[in-house]
PDB file of C-alpha atoms in Angstrom:
ATOM      1  CA  MET A 397       3.669 -25.439 -21.511  1.00  0.00           C
ATOM      2  CA  SER A 398       6.849 -23.912 -22.878  1.00  0.00           C
ATOM      3  CA  LEU A 399       8.038 -24.173 -26.470  1.00  0.00           C
ATOM      4  CA  SER A 400      11.076 -26.200 -25.373  1.00  0.00           C
ATOM      5  CA  ARG A 401       8.748 -28.817 -23.842  1.00  0.00           C
ATOM      6  CA  PHE A 402       6.936 -29.109 -27.187  1.00  0.00           C
ATOM      7  CA  HIS A 403      10.337 -29.674 -28.854  1.00  0.00           C
ATOM      8  CA  ASP A 404      11.087 -32.431 -26.350  1.00  0.00           C
ATOM      9  CA  LEU A 405       7.761 -34.138 -27.022  1.00  0.00           C
ATOM     10  CA  TYR A 406       8.366 -33.980 -30.778  1.00  0.00           C
ATOM     11  CA  ASP A 407      11.946 -35.226 -30.442  1.00  0.00           C
ATOM     12  CA  GLU A 408      10.744 -38.158 -28.303  1.00  0.00           C
ATOM     13  CA  GLY A 409       8.159 -39.051 -30.952  1.00  0.00           C
ATOM     14  CA  LEU A 410       5.241 -38.420 -28.593  1.00  0.00           C
ATOM     15  CA  ILE A 411       3.645 -35.831 -30.902  1.00  0.00           C
ATOM     16  CA  GLY A 412       3.695 -35.668 -34.679  1.00  0.00           C
ATOM     17  CA  LYS A 413       5.030 -32.930 -36.924  1.00  0.00           C
ATOM     18  CA  GLU A 414       1.567 -31.447 -37.628  1.00  0.00           C
ATOM     19  CA  VAL A 415       0.710 -31.230 -33.926  1.00  0.00           C
ATOM     20  CA  PHE A 416       4.136 -29.744 -33.161  1.00  0.00           C
ATOM     21  CA  GLU A 417       3.709 -27.071 -35.878  1.00  0.00           C
ATOM     22  CA  ASP A 418       0.200 -26.258 -34.619  1.00  0.00           C
ATOM     23  CA  LEU A 419       1.543 -25.860 -31.080  1.00  0.00           C
ATOM     24  CA  GLU A 420       4.375 -23.652 -32.382  1.00  0.00           C
ATOM     25  CA  ARG A 421       1.899 -21.382 -34.234  1.00  0.00           C
ATOM     26  CA  GLU A 422      -0.404 -21.211 -31.198  1.00  0.00           C
ATOM     27  CA  HIS A 423       2.523 -20.392 -28.905  1.00  0.00           C
ATOM     28  CA  ALA A 424       3.644 -17.587 -31.259  1.00  0.00           C
ATOM     29  CA  ALA A 425       0.093 -16.191 -31.481  1.00  0.00           C
ATOM     30  CA  VAL A 426      -0.297 -16.124 -27.691  1.00  0.00           C
ATOM     31  CA  ARG A 427       3.081 -14.455 -27.323  1.00  0.00           C
ATOM     32  CA  THR A 428       2.155 -11.782 -29.894  1.00  0.00           C
ATOM     33  CA  LEU A 429      -1.132 -11.141 -28.103  1.00  0.00           C
ATOM     34  CA  THR A 430       0.498 -10.755 -24.692  1.00  0.00           C
ATOM     35  CA  ASP A 431       3.076  -8.373 -26.156  1.00  0.00           C
ATOM     36  CA  GLU A 432       0.243  -6.170 -27.445  1.00  0.00           C
ATOM     37  CA  LEU A 433      -1.771  -6.083 -24.208  1.00  0.00           C
ATOM     38  CA  PRO A 434      -1.316  -3.039 -21.992  1.00  0.00           C
ATOM     39  CA  PRO A 435       0.245  -3.748 -18.608  1.00  0.00           C
ATOM     40  CA  LEU A 436      -2.165  -4.513 -15.799  1.00  0.00           C
ATOM     41  CA  ASP A 437      -2.837  -1.333 -13.861  1.00  0.00           C
ATOM     42  CA  LEU A 438      -3.390  -2.171 -10.205  1.00  0.00           C
ATOM     43  CA  GLY A 439      -3.678   1.490  -9.322  1.00  0.00           C
ATOM     44  CA  LEU A 440      -1.618   4.588  -8.942  1.00  0.00           C
ATOM     45  CA  ARG A 441       0.859   5.238  -6.171  1.00  0.00           C
ATOM     46  CA  GLY A 442      -0.738   6.456  -2.974  1.00  0.00           C
ATOM     47  CA  GLU A 443       1.199   9.734  -2.884  1.00  0.00           C
ATOM     48  CA  ASP A 444       0.065  10.613  -6.418  1.00  0.00           C
ATOM     49  CA  LEU A 445      -3.564   9.909  -5.560  1.00  0.00           C
ATOM     50  CA  LEU A 446      -3.395  11.858  -2.290  1.00  0.00           C
ATOM     51  CA  ALA A 447      -1.989  14.931  -4.012  1.00  0.00           C
ATOM     52  CA  GLN A 448      -5.029  14.976  -6.350  1.00  0.00           C
ATOM     53  CA  PHE A 449      -7.507  15.074  -3.465  1.00  0.00           C
ATOM     54  CA  ASP A 450      -8.568  18.622  -2.526  1.00  0.00           C
ATOM     55  CA  MET A 451      -8.372  17.909   1.191  1.00  0.00           C
ATOM     56  CA  PHE A 452      -4.663  17.047   0.902  1.00  0.00           C
ATOM     57  CA  ALA A 453      -3.736  19.363  -1.984  1.00  0.00           C
ATOM     58  CA  GLY A 454      -2.132  21.936   0.321  1.00  0.00           C
ATOM     59  CA  LEU A 455       0.203  19.436   2.005  1.00  0.00           C
ATOM     60  CA  GLY A 456       3.937  19.402   1.395  1.00  0.00           C
ATOM     61  CA  VAL A 457       5.871  16.503  -0.115  1.00  0.00           C
ATOM     62  CA  ALA A 458       7.060  15.191   3.274  1.00  0.00           C
ATOM     63  CA  GLU A 459       3.532  15.339   4.699  1.00  0.00           C
ATOM     64  CA  LEU A 460       2.066  13.527   1.673  1.00  0.00           C
ATOM     65  CA  ARG A 461       4.745  10.858   1.920  1.00  0.00           C
ATOM     66  CA  ALA A 462       4.091  10.351   5.651  1.00  0.00           C
ATOM     67  CA  LEU A 463       0.328  10.214   5.075  1.00  0.00           C
ATOM     68  CA  ALA A 464       0.647   7.776   2.148  1.00  0.00           C
ATOM     69  CA  ARG A 465       2.624   5.357   4.331  1.00  0.00           C
ATOM     70  CA  LEU A 466      -0.362   5.100   6.689  1.00  0.00           C
ATOM     71  CA  PHE A 467      -2.777   3.838   4.024  1.00  0.00           C
ATOM     72  CA  ARG A 468      -3.201   0.060   3.850  1.00  0.00           C
ATOM     73  CA  PRO A 469      -4.296  -1.795   0.698  1.00  0.00           C
ATOM     74  CA  ARG A 470      -7.548  -3.734   0.667  1.00  0.00           C
ATOM     75  CA  LEU A 471      -9.288  -5.694  -2.059  1.00  0.00           C
ATOM     76  CA  LEU A 472     -13.056  -5.309  -2.352  1.00  0.00           C
ATOM     77  CA  VAL A 473     -15.184  -7.946  -4.051  1.00  0.00           C
ATOM     78  CA  PRO A 474     -18.267  -7.273  -6.202  1.00  0.00           C
ATOM     79  CA  ASP A 475     -21.338  -6.202  -4.206  1.00  0.00           C
ATOM     80  CA  GLU A 476     -19.364  -5.899  -0.966  1.00  0.00           C
ATOM     81  CA  VAL A 477     -20.916  -3.301   1.348  1.00  0.00           C
ATOM     82  CA  VAL A 478     -17.900  -1.251   2.390  1.00  0.00           C
ATOM     83  CA  ILE A 479     -19.750   1.330   4.479  1.00  0.00           C
ATOM     84  CA  ARG A 480     -23.198   1.105   6.032  1.00  0.00           C
ATOM     85  CA  LYS A 481     -25.362   4.118   6.712  1.00  0.00           C
ATOM     86  CA  GLY A 482     -25.440   4.959  10.427  1.00  0.00           C
ATOM     87  CA  GLU A 483     -22.073   3.365  11.267  1.00  0.00           C
ATOM     88  CA  ARG A 484     -19.366   5.314  13.039  1.00  0.00           C
ATOM     89  CA  GLY A 485     -16.746   6.719  10.676  1.00  0.00           C
ATOM     90  CA  ASN A 486     -13.631   4.732  11.490  1.00  0.00           C
ATOM     91  CA  ALA A 487     -11.757   4.952   8.168  1.00  0.00           C
ATOM     92  CA  VAL A 488     -11.397   6.841   4.920  1.00  0.00           C
ATOM     93  CA  PHE A 489     -11.043   5.004   1.611  1.00  0.00           C
ATOM     94  CA  LEU A 490      -9.128   5.973  -1.519  1.00  0.00           C
ATOM     95  CA  ILE A 491     -10.036   4.082  -4.688  1.00  0.00           C
ATOM     96  CA  SER A 492      -6.863   2.975  -6.410  1.00  0.00           C
ATOM     97  CA  SER A 493      -8.647   0.936  -9.099  1.00  0.00           C
ATOM     98  CA  GLY A 494     -12.231  -0.131  -9.686  1.00  0.00           C
ATOM     99  CA  ALA A 495     -15.496   1.591  -8.775  1.00  0.00           C
ATOM    100  CA  VAL A 496     -18.003   1.858  -5.934  1.00  0.00           C
ATOM    101  CA  GLU A 497     -21.483   3.252  -5.680  1.00  0.00           C
ATOM    102  CA  VAL A 498     -22.645   5.591  -2.924  1.00  0.00           C
ATOM    103  CA  VAL A 499     -26.309   4.812  -2.217  1.00  0.00           C
ATOM    104  CA  LEU A 500     -28.071   7.999  -1.102  1.00  0.00           C
ATOM    105  CA  PRO A 501     -31.824   8.304  -0.403  1.00  0.00           C
ATOM    106  CA  ASN A 502     -32.646   9.932  -3.764  1.00  0.00           C
ATOM    107  CA  GLN A 503     -29.708   9.010  -5.937  1.00  0.00           C
ATOM    108  CA  ARG A 504     -26.724   6.788  -6.537  1.00  0.00           C
ATOM    109  CA  VAL A 505     -23.280   8.249  -7.134  1.00  0.00           C
ATOM    110  CA  ARG A 506     -20.520   6.271  -8.823  1.00  0.00           C
ATOM    111  CA  LEU A 507     -16.928   6.836  -7.692  1.00  0.00           C
ATOM    112  CA  GLY A 508     -13.816   5.472  -9.383  1.00  0.00           C
ATOM    113  CA  SER A 509     -10.019   5.564  -9.417  1.00  0.00           C
ATOM    114  CA  GLY A 510      -8.657   8.561  -7.540  1.00  0.00           C
ATOM    115  CA  ASP A 511     -11.886   9.232  -5.621  1.00  0.00           C
ATOM    116  CA  PHE A 512     -12.165   9.220  -1.832  1.00  0.00           C
ATOM    117  CA  PHE A 513     -15.118   8.211   0.288  1.00  0.00           C
ATOM    118  CA  GLY A 514     -15.855   8.081   3.995  1.00  0.00           C
ATOM    119  CA  GLU A 515     -13.811  11.137   4.875  1.00  0.00           C
ATOM    120  CA  MET A 516     -16.629  13.379   6.103  1.00  0.00           C
ATOM    121  CA  ALA A 517     -17.813  10.949   8.796  1.00  0.00           C
ATOM    122  CA  LEU A 518     -14.197  10.437   9.843  1.00  0.00           C
ATOM    123  CA  LEU A 519     -13.590  14.178  10.143  1.00  0.00           C
ATOM    124  CA  SER A 520     -16.924  15.183  11.659  1.00  0.00           C
ATOM    125  CA  GLY A 521     -17.437  12.250  14.012  1.00  0.00           C
ATOM    126  CA  ARG A 522     -21.006  11.956  12.725  1.00  0.00           C
ATOM    127  CA  PRO A 523     -22.521   8.626  11.624  1.00  0.00           C
ATOM    128  CA  ARG A 524     -22.116   7.547   7.995  1.00  0.00           C
ATOM    129  CA  GLN A 525     -24.694   9.178   5.740  1.00  0.00           C
ATOM    130  CA  ALA A 526     -24.924   6.478   3.042  1.00  0.00           C
ATOM    131  CA  ASP A 527     -24.138   2.911   2.097  1.00  0.00           C
ATOM    132  CA  VAL A 528     -21.169   2.369  -0.204  1.00  0.00           C
ATOM    133  CA  VAL A 529     -21.097  -0.801  -2.337  1.00  0.00           C
ATOM    134  CA  ALA A 530     -18.295  -2.159  -4.550  1.00  0.00           C
ATOM    135  CA  LEU A 531     -19.427  -2.440  -8.177  1.00  0.00           C
ATOM    136  CA  GLY A 532     -16.742  -4.991  -9.022  1.00  0.00           C
ATOM    137  CA  TYR A 533     -13.313  -5.955  -7.817  1.00  0.00           C
ATOM    138  CA  CYS A 534     -11.701  -2.821  -6.409  1.00  0.00           C
ATOM    139  CA  ARG A 535      -8.371  -1.984  -4.900  1.00  0.00           C
ATOM    140  CA  VAL A 536      -8.692   0.647  -2.200  1.00  0.00           C
ATOM    141  CA  LEU A 537      -6.261   2.203   0.207  1.00  0.00           C
ATOM    142  CA  VAL A 538      -7.628   2.513   3.744  1.00  0.00           C
ATOM    143  CA  LEU A 539      -6.628   5.035   6.396  1.00  0.00           C
ATOM    144  CA  THR A 540      -7.935   4.232   9.883  1.00  0.00           C
ATOM    145  CA  ALA A 541      -9.177   6.930  12.237  1.00  0.00           C
ATOM    146  CA  ALA A 542      -6.427   6.147  14.751  1.00  0.00           C
ATOM    147  CA  ASP A 543      -3.668   6.512  12.131  1.00  0.00           C
ATOM    148  CA  PHE A 544      -5.251   9.712  10.831  1.00  0.00           C
ATOM    149  CA  ARG A 545      -5.442  11.248  14.332  1.00  0.00           C
ATOM    150  CA  ARG A 546      -1.791  10.321  14.912  1.00  0.00           C
ATOM    151  CA  PHE A 547      -0.825  11.951  11.598  1.00  0.00           C
ATOM    152  CA  LEU A 548      -2.693  15.166  12.504  1.00  0.00           C
ATOM    153  CA  ARG A 549      -0.970  15.241  15.895  1.00  0.00           C
ATOM    154  CA  ASP A 550       2.478  14.761  14.310  1.00  0.00           C
ATOM    155  CA  TYR A 551       1.879  17.298  11.518  1.00  0.00           C
ATOM    156  CA  PRO A 552       0.073  20.322  13.004  1.00  0.00           C
ATOM    157  CA  ARG A 553       0.415  22.430   9.828  1.00  0.00           C
ATOM    158  CA  ALA A 554      -1.324  19.672   7.876  1.00  0.00           C
ATOM    159  CA  LYS A 555      -4.088  19.581  10.489  1.00  0.00           C
ATOM    160  CA  VAL A 556      -4.799  23.294   9.980  1.00  0.00           C
ATOM    161  CA  GLU A 557      -5.034  22.845   6.198  1.00  0.00           C
ATOM    162  CA  ILE A 558      -7.198  19.706   6.395  1.00  0.00           C
ATOM    163  CA  ASP A 559      -9.522  21.302   8.982  1.00  0.00           C
ATOM    164  CA  ARG A 560      -9.941  24.337   6.702  1.00  0.00           C
ATOM    165  CA  ILE A 561     -10.856  22.240   3.650  1.00  0.00           C
ATOM    166  CA  ALA A 562     -13.116  19.954   5.709  1.00  0.00           C
ATOM    167  CA  GLY A 563     -14.968  22.987   7.060  1.00  0.00           C
ATOM    168  CA  GLU A 564     -15.519  24.320   3.541  1.00  0.00           C
ATOM    169  CA  ARG A 565     -16.809  20.942   2.376  1.00  0.00           C
ATOM    170  CA  ALA A 566     -19.120  20.578   5.387  1.00  0.00           C
ATOM    171  CA  ARG A 567     -20.625  24.016   4.704  1.00  0.00           C
ATOM    172  CA  ALA A 568     -21.078  23.159   1.011  1.00  0.00           C
ATOM    173  CA  ASN A 569     -22.771  19.865   1.902  1.00  0.00           C
ATOM    174  CA  GLU A 570     -25.153  21.602   4.341  1.00  0.00           C
ATOM    175  CA  GLU A 571     -26.173  24.058   1.610  1.00  0.00           C
ATOM    176  CA  LYS A 572     -27.094  21.101  -0.671  1.00  0.00           C
ATOM    177  CA  VAL A 573     -29.389  19.473   1.909  1.00  0.00           C
ATOM    178  CA  PRO A 574     -33.048  20.308   1.199  1.00  0.00           C
ATOM    179  CA  VAL A 575     -35.047  21.770   4.071  1.00  0.00           C
TER     180      VAL A 575
END
């Protein structure tokens, strides 16, 4: 209720002076508290997040802008399984806010704001290698495989750079796999 409504109730004799003063103090306290709270951060802009990701770090401003426009927002709920091991890689996810956990056979890896997941299956065409579960409410930006292929077709220079980085990452991942 607004302060002016409290005034109206007091003026109409529906609440007494003590109640009105209590409501005034409470209203002022709530207002002070909300003025002190930091603004709600629903995540960074897509272009800013993309530029931080090594796979897209070599892209120009126009390419980053075009790529960012292809990402679609999605809200994840706690314990939602976003990716299942063995599925076909049909999208890459960028965490705008919140956190997920990658469930690997021998470990669990936590990812948060600014982290990507799902890109290796998308790039390699191989099945997903792990489950990914939302740890709480998360805002992610999703790029579908079809949109990504269209982007690579329209921006051949970007494709060369992304293929180079993806190849380096694939080699690094193969070196980590125990024999």
